[in-house]
């Protein structure tokens, strides 16, 4: 419908997908072009990723989280974190196994488990203490016990964040019940108001029980480049490398070379980009609050997870309400139920348009719902 409307000349504001709309830094693009002109860079690259990129990832983990990693055994480059995550599920899980998936769920978290032929148990992830209690309960009562727990904080879609204590408790449970942990830390670089997201790998003993995925898609505006990393437990990293060896053969070397430059030289731009998302968050949240919506301001991610106001939730489910906003307000949002039943009653709005477009989106939503936003 969005494309139909656009073809018909409607100006549709797309806040549906977390697809960054700003470009990477010029120096990174220049490096890509320069490396692509080198004849030596067009063959198969090292399957695990070029060593200097893996070293750079290890250096960033130390700077950002105080975590020491061995780039040779504990860091692997993947074709976007989603590819690495899905293949890790394939490496670890099979029929008869169970994985715990956060709910509401980022679709890949559920479907990677399903595609591996394993069972998924979803546990509500928006209250992290309750999540740990439920995980403990599940491990005590489920036979066989879950083999893997997937965690994703800052959480997409709900934007829930955790503190370091959460991971300490998670590692204790993993040791007690013998499950492995996959942490998806996609939003490590998109944090607001001075909040710093902890890394699972910084928890004592974490490296014995799990891995963490990070990405250059969000903070570095390199989503289309497909650069992600798997870090942590060497055996799990090796299992992923084995599976990947059957499916792909590493990443185009010029991309890896440009990624090194991005990690080395563009940290200030990553911080500036987070401030841009923070300002957009404020514009969107202020606007929706003026329309009478109750909004929890996110401390991280590039999303606002907005509860559908009661008067509308009584009449429409989240799919119907999102469709109404598209049809009548020309604004695309993701319905909460697209992230499973736990997302019903919510909408996810991505901060991928600039501030004036976000103001316009609020005005259009206000008009469509019968209340005109100020400005
Ligand atoms: C929680 C989460 N994990 C992974 C990804 C995908 O990241 P990548 O582009 O590195 O595959 C996203 C992107 O939307 C995400 O929200």
GROMACS .gro file of C-alpha atoms and ligand atoms in nm:
model
  391
    1UNK     CA    1   0.000   0.000   0.000
    2UNK     CA    2   0.287   0.239   0.080
    3UNK     CA    3   0.435   0.193  -0.267
    4UNK     CA    4   0.092   0.228  -0.429
    5UNK     CA    5   0.036   0.552  -0.241
    6UNK     CA    6   0.379   0.682  -0.336
    7UNK     CA    7   0.319   0.596  -0.701
    8UNK     CA    8  -0.006   0.792  -0.677
    9UNK     CA    9   0.195   1.094  -0.561
   10UNK     CA   10   0.127   1.078  -0.184
   11UNK     CA   11   0.413   1.185   0.040
   12UNK     CA   12   0.432   0.885   0.273
   13UNK     CA   13   0.656   0.915   0.580
   14UNK     CA   14   0.813   0.576   0.645
   15UNK     CA   15   0.890   0.506   1.012
   16UNK     CA   16   0.846   0.134   0.961
   17UNK     CA   17   1.191  -0.014   0.937
   18UNK     CA   18   1.508   0.055   1.138
   19UNK     CA   19   1.698   0.135   0.822
   20UNK     CA   20   1.938   0.426   0.883
   21UNK     CA   21   1.892   0.703   0.628
   22UNK     CA   22   2.219   0.891   0.692
   23UNK     CA   23   2.540   0.794   0.510
   24UNK     CA   24   2.865   0.667   0.663
   25UNK     CA   25   3.159   0.907   0.694
   26UNK     CA   26   3.328   1.020   0.372
   27UNK     CA   27   3.664   0.875   0.481
   28UNK     CA   28   3.503   0.530   0.501
   29UNK     CA   29   3.350   0.554   0.154
   30UNK     CA   30   3.684   0.680   0.015
   31UNK     CA   31   3.863   0.382   0.169
   32UNK     CA   32   3.612   0.142   0.015
   33UNK     CA   33   3.669   0.292  -0.330
   34UNK     CA   34   4.046   0.292  -0.288
   35UNK     CA   35   4.055  -0.071  -0.169
   36UNK     CA   36   3.824  -0.177  -0.454
   37UNK     CA   37   4.077  -0.035  -0.703
   38UNK     CA   38   4.348  -0.268  -0.568
   39UNK     CA   39   4.367  -0.585  -0.782
   40UNK     CA   40   4.471  -0.789  -0.479
   41UNK     CA   41   4.138  -0.732  -0.303
   42UNK     CA   42   3.903  -0.921  -0.532
   43UNK     CA   43   3.968  -1.284  -0.446
   44UNK     CA   44   3.815  -1.477  -0.157
   45UNK     CA   45   3.900  -1.305   0.167
   46UNK     CA   46   3.992  -1.479   0.493
   47UNK     CA   47   3.684  -1.674   0.601
   48UNK     CA   48   3.687  -1.549   0.961
   49UNK     CA   49   3.752  -1.189   0.860
   50UNK     CA   50   4.082  -1.009   0.803
   51UNK     CA   51   4.293  -1.013   1.117
   52UNK     CA   52   4.333  -0.634   1.141
   53UNK     CA   53   3.954  -0.594   1.145
   54UNK     CA   54   3.920  -0.859   1.416
   55UNK     CA   55   4.192  -0.678   1.613
   56UNK     CA   56   4.002  -0.351   1.573
   57UNK     CA   57   3.685  -0.514   1.706
   58UNK     CA   58   3.877  -0.648   2.006
   59UNK     CA   59   4.024  -0.299   2.064
   60UNK     CA   60   3.677  -0.144   2.055
   61UNK     CA   61   3.542  -0.399   2.304
   62UNK     CA   62   3.826  -0.309   2.539
   63UNK     CA   63   3.766   0.067   2.498
   64UNK     CA   64   3.388   0.046   2.526
   65UNK     CA   65   3.335  -0.235   2.775
   66UNK     CA   66   3.674  -0.319   2.932
   67UNK     CA   67   3.648  -0.668   2.778
   68UNK     CA   68   3.966  -0.837   2.653
   69UNK     CA   69   3.921  -1.063   2.350
   70UNK     CA   70   4.166  -1.277   2.157
   71UNK     CA   71   4.109  -1.165   1.795
   72UNK     CA   72   4.234  -1.499   1.661
   73UNK     CA   73   3.990  -1.721   1.851
   74UNK     CA   74   3.721  -1.500   1.999
   75UNK     CA   75   3.626  -1.262   1.716
   76UNK     CA   76   3.463  -1.348   1.384
   77UNK     CA   77   3.338  -1.119   1.108
   78UNK     CA   78   2.991  -1.197   0.969
   79UNK     CA   79   2.778  -1.064   0.684
   80UNK     CA   80   2.570  -0.846   0.913
   81UNK     CA   81   2.494  -0.964   1.264
   82UNK     CA   82   2.167  -1.122   1.150
   83UNK     CA   83   2.352  -1.364   0.923
   84UNK     CA   84   2.590  -1.455   1.205
   85UNK     CA   85   2.307  -1.490   1.454
   86UNK     CA   86   2.099  -1.717   1.228
   87UNK     CA   87   2.390  -1.940   1.144
   88UNK     CA   88   2.490  -1.957   1.509
   89UNK     CA   89   2.142  -2.093   1.583
   90UNK     CA   90   2.194  -2.350   1.310
   91UNK     CA   91   2.532  -2.441   1.459
   92UNK     CA   92   2.399  -2.487   1.813
   93UNK     CA   93   2.042  -2.607   1.776
   94UNK     CA   94   1.856  -2.894   1.613
   95UNK     CA   95   1.535  -3.094   1.647
   96UNK     CA   96   1.456  -3.170   2.011
   97UNK     CA   97   1.647  -2.864   2.139
   98UNK     CA   98   1.483  -2.559   2.292
   99UNK     CA   99   1.591  -2.196   2.284
  100UNK     CA  100   1.452  -1.912   2.494
  101UNK     CA  101   1.361  -1.610   2.281
  102UNK     CA  102   1.279  -1.261   2.414
  103UNK     CA  103   0.918  -1.145   2.365
  104UNK     CA  104   0.808  -0.933   2.192
  105UNK     CA  105   1.058  -1.069   1.942
  106UNK     CA  106   1.275  -0.930   1.665
  107UNK     CA  107   1.154  -1.176   1.399
  108UNK     CA  108   1.501  -1.320   1.324
  109UNK     CA  109   1.533  -1.429   1.688
  110UNK     CA  110   1.232  -1.656   1.655
  111UNK     CA  111   1.274  -1.772   1.297
  112UNK     CA  112   1.643  -1.859   1.321
  113UNK     CA  113   1.552  -2.100   1.601
  114UNK     CA  114   1.263  -2.241   1.398
  115UNK     CA  115   1.478  -2.277   1.085
  116UNK     CA  116   1.729  -2.477   1.291
  117UNK     CA  117   1.440  -2.717   1.365
  118UNK     CA  118   1.442  -2.636   1.737
  119UNK     CA  119   1.160  -2.527   1.969
  120UNK     CA  120   1.133  -2.166   2.078
  121UNK     CA  121   0.997  -2.062   2.416
  122UNK     CA  122   0.923  -1.691   2.433
  123UNK     CA  123   0.973  -1.512   2.764
  124UNK     CA  124   0.859  -1.156   2.827
  125UNK     CA  125   1.172  -0.940   2.805
  126UNK     CA  126   1.038  -0.597   2.898
  127UNK     CA  127   1.089  -0.650   3.272
  128UNK     CA  128   1.436  -0.794   3.312
  129UNK     CA  129   1.390  -0.917   3.671
  130UNK     CA  130   1.077  -1.102   3.572
  131UNK     CA  131   1.263  -1.238   3.271
  132UNK     CA  132   1.538  -1.383   3.492
  133UNK     CA  133   1.281  -1.534   3.730
  134UNK     CA  134   1.092  -1.690   3.438
  135UNK     CA  135   1.413  -1.821   3.286
  136UNK     CA  136   1.506  -1.982   3.618
  137UNK     CA  137   1.157  -2.135   3.646
  138UNK     CA  138   1.172  -2.265   3.288
  139UNK     CA  139   1.510  -2.426   3.344
  140UNK     CA  140   1.388  -2.593   3.664
  141UNK     CA  141   1.077  -2.739   3.507
  142UNK     CA  142   1.145  -2.803   3.139
  143UNK     CA  143   1.283  -3.140   3.033
  144UNK     CA  144   1.516  -3.133   2.850
  145UNK     CA  145   1.634  -2.794   2.967
  146UNK     CA  146   1.677  -2.505   2.723
  147UNK     CA  147   2.005  -2.530   2.537
  148UNK     CA  148   2.032  -2.162   2.445
  149UNK     CA  149   1.901  -1.834   2.585
  150UNK     CA  150   1.885  -1.541   2.344
  151UNK     CA  151   1.899  -1.196   2.499
  152UNK     CA  152   1.874  -0.861   2.324
  153UNK     CA  153   1.929  -0.545   2.528
  154UNK     CA  154   1.880  -0.264   2.430
  155UNK     CA  155   1.575  -0.451   2.307
  156UNK     CA  156   1.417  -0.424   1.967
  157UNK     CA  157   1.124  -0.354   1.957
  158UNK     CA  158   1.046  -0.254   2.318
  159UNK     CA  159   1.366  -0.045   2.373
  160UNK     CA  160   1.407  -0.197   2.723
  161UNK     CA  161   1.761  -0.161   2.858
  162UNK     CA  162   1.948  -0.339   3.136
  163UNK     CA  163   2.236  -0.273   3.375
  164UNK     CA  164   2.545  -0.491   3.424
  165UNK     CA  165   2.380  -0.683   3.713
  166UNK     CA  166   2.141  -0.842   3.468
  167UNK     CA  167   2.424  -1.015   3.283
  168UNK     CA  168   2.591  -1.126   3.608
  169UNK     CA  169   2.269  -1.303   3.706
  170UNK     CA  170   2.226  -1.444   3.355
  171UNK     CA  171   2.575  -1.598   3.361
  172UNK     CA  172   2.499  -1.752   3.703
  173UNK     CA  173   2.185  -1.913   3.560
  174UNK     CA  174   2.371  -2.030   3.248
  175UNK     CA  175   2.631  -2.201   3.467
  176UNK     CA  176   2.373  -2.348   3.702
  177UNK     CA  177   2.155  -2.496   3.428
  178UNK     CA  178   2.412  -2.548   3.154
  179UNK     CA  179   2.261  -2.336   2.876
  180UNK     CA  180   2.452  -2.120   2.628
  181UNK     CA  181   2.385  -1.749   2.582
  182UNK     CA  182   2.359  -1.553   2.259
  183UNK     CA  183   2.348  -1.181   2.327
  184UNK     CA  184   2.238  -0.954   2.042
  185UNK     CA  185   2.392  -0.613   2.117
  186UNK     CA  186   2.287  -0.443   1.793
  187UNK     CA  187   2.229  -0.104   1.961
  188UNK     CA  188   2.553  -0.071   2.162
  189UNK     CA  189   2.632   0.256   1.983
  190UNK     CA  190   2.286   0.413   1.983
  191UNK     CA  191   2.246   0.521   2.345
  192UNK     CA  192   2.099   0.840   2.492
  193UNK     CA  193   2.107   1.068   2.797
  194UNK     CA  194   2.447   0.939   2.913
  195UNK     CA  195   2.323   0.580   2.939
  196UNK     CA  196   2.596   0.326   2.853
  197UNK     CA  197   2.479  -0.019   2.763
  198UNK     CA  198   2.668  -0.299   2.932
  199UNK     CA  199   2.807  -0.590   2.733
  200UNK     CA  200   2.713  -0.944   2.827
  201UNK     CA  201   3.082  -1.032   2.780
  202UNK     CA  202   3.183  -0.800   3.064
  203UNK     CA  203   3.006  -1.023   3.318
  204UNK     CA  204   3.242  -1.255   3.507
  205UNK     CA  205   3.249  -1.597   3.339
  206UNK     CA  206   3.044  -1.484   3.037
  207UNK     CA  207   3.306  -1.595   2.788
  208UNK     CA  208   3.271  -1.952   2.918
  209UNK     CA  209   2.899  -1.965   2.837
  210UNK     CA  210   2.822  -1.743   2.543
  211UNK     CA  211   2.879  -1.504   2.258
  212UNK     CA  212   2.764  -1.157   2.165
  213UNK     CA  213   2.677  -1.011   1.826
  214UNK     CA  214   2.746  -0.648   1.737
  215UNK     CA  215   2.698  -0.461   1.411
  216UNK     CA  216   2.812  -0.160   1.212
  217UNK     CA  217   2.463  -0.122   1.063
  218UNK     CA  218   2.320   0.119   1.316
  219UNK     CA  219   2.584   0.340   1.480
  220UNK     CA  220   2.803   0.362   1.169
  221UNK     CA  221   2.517   0.397   0.916
  222UNK     CA  222   2.648   0.095   0.727
  223UNK     CA  223   2.335  -0.123   0.719
  224UNK     CA  224   2.363  -0.208   0.349
  225UNK     CA  225   2.729  -0.300   0.383
  226UNK     CA  226   2.645  -0.603   0.599
  227UNK     CA  227   2.919  -0.589   0.860
  228UNK     CA  228   2.862  -0.765   1.191
  229UNK     CA  229   3.074  -0.943   1.449
  230UNK     CA  230   3.049  -1.248   1.670
  231UNK     CA  231   3.263  -1.229   1.980
  232UNK     CA  232   3.311  -1.443   2.289
  233UNK     CA  233   3.331  -1.815   2.358
  234UNK     CA  234   3.597  -1.960   2.127
  235UNK     CA  235   3.422  -2.295   2.079
  236UNK     CA  236   3.095  -2.127   1.981
  237UNK     CA  237   3.283  -1.890   1.749
  238UNK     CA  238   3.450  -2.192   1.590
  239UNK     CA  239   3.115  -2.369   1.547
  240UNK     CA  240   2.980  -2.061   1.367
  241UNK     CA  241   3.291  -2.049   1.147
  242UNK     CA  242   3.234  -2.412   1.049
  243UNK     CA  243   2.871  -2.354   0.951
  244UNK     CA  244   2.963  -2.034   0.764
  245UNK     CA  245   3.229  -2.225   0.577
  246UNK     CA  246   2.948  -2.426   0.417
  247UNK     CA  247   2.733  -2.125   0.330
  248UNK     CA  248   2.958  -1.832   0.242
  249UNK     CA  249   3.321  -1.748   0.223
  250UNK     CA  250   3.380  -1.430   0.416
  251UNK     CA  251   3.326  -1.069   0.322
  252UNK     CA  252   3.451  -0.864   0.025
  253UNK     CA  253   3.791  -0.744   0.146
  254UNK     CA  254   3.745  -0.373   0.053
  255UNK     CA  255   3.442  -0.361   0.284
  256UNK     CA  256   3.650  -0.505   0.565
  257UNK     CA  257   3.929  -0.254   0.501
  258UNK     CA  258   3.682   0.036   0.503
  259UNK     CA  259   3.526  -0.106   0.822
  260UNK     CA  260   3.869  -0.091   0.990
  261UNK     CA  261   3.890   0.278   0.904
  262UNK     CA  262   3.538   0.334   1.036
  263UNK     CA  263   3.621   0.167   1.368
  264UNK     CA  264   3.954   0.348   1.399
  265UNK     CA  265   3.860   0.696   1.286
  266UNK     CA  266   3.489   0.767   1.314
  267UNK     CA  267   3.402   0.719   1.679
  268UNK     CA  268   3.312   1.088   1.715
  269UNK     CA  269   3.070   1.058   1.423
  270UNK     CA  270   2.907   0.755   1.587
  271UNK     CA  271   2.851   0.960   1.903
  272UNK     CA  272   2.716   1.249   1.697
  273UNK     CA  273   2.478   1.010   1.519
  274UNK     CA  274   2.346   0.889   1.855
  275UNK     CA  275   2.280   1.254   1.950
  276UNK     CA  276   2.084   1.294   1.625
  277UNK     CA  277   1.867   0.995   1.717
  278UNK     CA  278   1.823   1.138   2.067
  279UNK     CA  279   1.700   1.471   1.925
  280UNK     CA  280   1.466   1.290   1.689
  281UNK     CA  281   1.341   1.085   1.982
  282UNK     CA  282   1.260   1.405   2.170
  283UNK     CA  283   1.080   1.558   1.873
  284UNK     CA  284   0.869   1.247   1.819
  285UNK     CA  285   0.797   1.181   2.188
  286UNK     CA  286   0.712   1.548   2.257
  287UNK     CA  287   0.479   1.548   1.956
  288UNK     CA  288   0.301   1.226   2.049
  289UNK     CA  289   0.267   1.342   2.411
  290UNK     CA  290   0.101   1.660   2.286
  291UNK     CA  291  -0.148   1.436   2.111
  292UNK     CA  292  -0.222   1.279   2.450
  293UNK     CA  293  -0.021   0.958   2.404
  294UNK     CA  294   0.166   0.817   2.704
  295UNK     CA  295   0.521   0.756   2.591
  296UNK     CA  296   0.816   0.591   2.764
  297UNK     CA  297   1.122   0.774   2.632
  298UNK     CA  298   1.379   0.518   2.512
  299UNK     CA  299   1.734   0.529   2.651
  300UNK     CA  300   1.870   0.351   2.345
  301UNK     CA  301   1.788   0.202   2.002
  302UNK     CA  302   1.650   0.393   1.705
  303UNK     CA  303   1.286   0.329   1.794
  304UNK     CA  304   0.998   0.462   1.998
  305UNK     CA  305   0.774   0.184   2.134
  306UNK     CA  306   0.443   0.361   2.177
  307UNK     CA  307   0.137   0.223   2.353
  308UNK     CA  308  -0.172   0.269   2.139
  309UNK     CA  309  -0.396   0.513   2.332
  310UNK     CA  310  -0.683   0.329   2.504
  311UNK     CA  311  -0.958   0.492   2.302
  312UNK     CA  312  -0.802   0.353   1.985
  313UNK     CA  313  -0.687   0.022   2.134
  314UNK     CA  314  -1.050  -0.052   2.224
  315UNK     CA  315  -1.147  -0.027   1.857
  316UNK     CA  316  -0.845  -0.145   1.663
  317UNK     CA  317  -0.573  -0.405   1.705
  318UNK     CA  318  -0.221  -0.285   1.629
  319UNK     CA  319  -0.231  -0.405   1.265
  320UNK     CA  320  -0.559  -0.224   1.201
  321UNK     CA  321  -0.438   0.089   1.376
  322UNK     CA  322  -0.109   0.092   1.179
  323UNK     CA  323  -0.312   0.047   0.859
  324UNK     CA  324  -0.537   0.340   0.956
  325UNK     CA  325  -0.228   0.558   1.005
  326UNK     CA  326  -0.095   0.456   0.666
  327UNK     CA  327  -0.426   0.502   0.485
  328UNK     CA  328  -0.537   0.823   0.652
  329UNK     CA  329  -0.219   0.988   0.784
  330UNK     CA  330   0.034   0.872   0.523
  331UNK     CA  331   0.262   0.751   0.802
  332UNK     CA  332   0.410   0.400   0.806
  333UNK     CA  333   0.470   0.245   1.149
  334UNK     CA  334   0.526  -0.116   1.254
  335UNK     CA  335   0.232  -0.275   1.438
  336UNK     CA  336   0.342  -0.424   1.772
  337UNK     CA  337   0.185  -0.758   1.685
  338UNK     CA  338   0.438  -0.796   1.401
  339UNK     CA  339   0.674  -0.882   1.690
  340UNK     CA  340   0.442  -1.151   1.826
  341UNK     CA  341   0.142  -1.146   2.062
  342UNK     CA  342   0.345  -0.974   2.338
  343UNK     CA  343   0.367  -0.668   2.112
  344UNK     CA  344  -0.009  -0.628   2.070
  345UNK     CA  345  -0.134  -0.287   2.180
  346UNK     CA  346   0.188  -0.112   2.072
  347UNK     CA  347   0.339   0.053   1.766
  348UNK     CA  348   0.707   0.078   1.682
  349UNK     CA  349   0.816   0.402   1.519
  350UNK     CA  350   1.169   0.416   1.375
  351UNK     CA  351   1.368   0.740   1.410
  352UNK     CA  352   1.490   0.722   1.053
  353UNK     CA  353   1.347   1.050   0.922
  354UNK     CA  354   1.478   1.397   1.008
  355UNK     CA  355   1.322   1.622   1.273
  356UNK     CA  356   1.102   1.821   1.038
  357UNK     CA  357   0.964   1.503   0.879
  358UNK     CA  358   0.897   1.365   1.226
  359UNK     CA  359   0.706   1.685   1.316
  360UNK     CA  360   0.512   1.645   0.996
  361UNK     CA  361   0.438   1.281   1.082
  362UNK     CA  362   0.299   1.390   1.420
  363UNK     CA  363   0.084   1.657   1.256
  364UNK     CA  364  -0.054   1.405   1.009
  365UNK     CA  365  -0.125   1.151   1.286
  366UNK     CA  366  -0.292   1.426   1.491
  367UNK     CA  367  -0.511   1.530   1.201
  368UNK     CA  368  -0.607   1.172   1.121
  369UNK     CA  369  -0.703   1.101   1.480
  370UNK     CA  370  -0.892   1.424   1.515
  371UNK     CA  371  -0.646   1.619   1.726
  372UNK     CA  372  -0.407   1.855   1.556
  373UNK     CA  373  -0.057   1.863   1.711
  374UNK     CA  374   0.087   2.205   1.782
  375UNK     CA  375   0.355   2.367   1.563
  376LIG     C1  376   1.799  -0.658   1.750
  376LIG     C2  377   1.858  -0.656   1.615
  376LIG     N1  378   1.949  -0.748   1.582
  376LIG     C3  379   2.005  -0.750   1.460
  376LIG     C4  380   1.970  -0.659   1.364
  376LIG     C5  381   2.030  -0.670   1.227
  376LIG     O1  382   2.156  -0.618   1.223
  376LIG     P1  383   2.249  -0.642   1.097
  376LIG     O2  384   2.221  -0.533   1.001
  376LIG     O3  385   2.387  -0.637   1.154
  376LIG     O4  386   2.218  -0.777   1.041
  376LIG     C6  387   1.877  -0.561   1.392
  376LIG     C7  388   1.835  -0.467   1.287
  376LIG     O5  389   1.727  -0.419   1.279
  376LIG     C8  390   1.818  -0.560   1.521
  376LIG     O6  391   1.726  -0.471   1.553
   0.00000   0.00000   0.00000
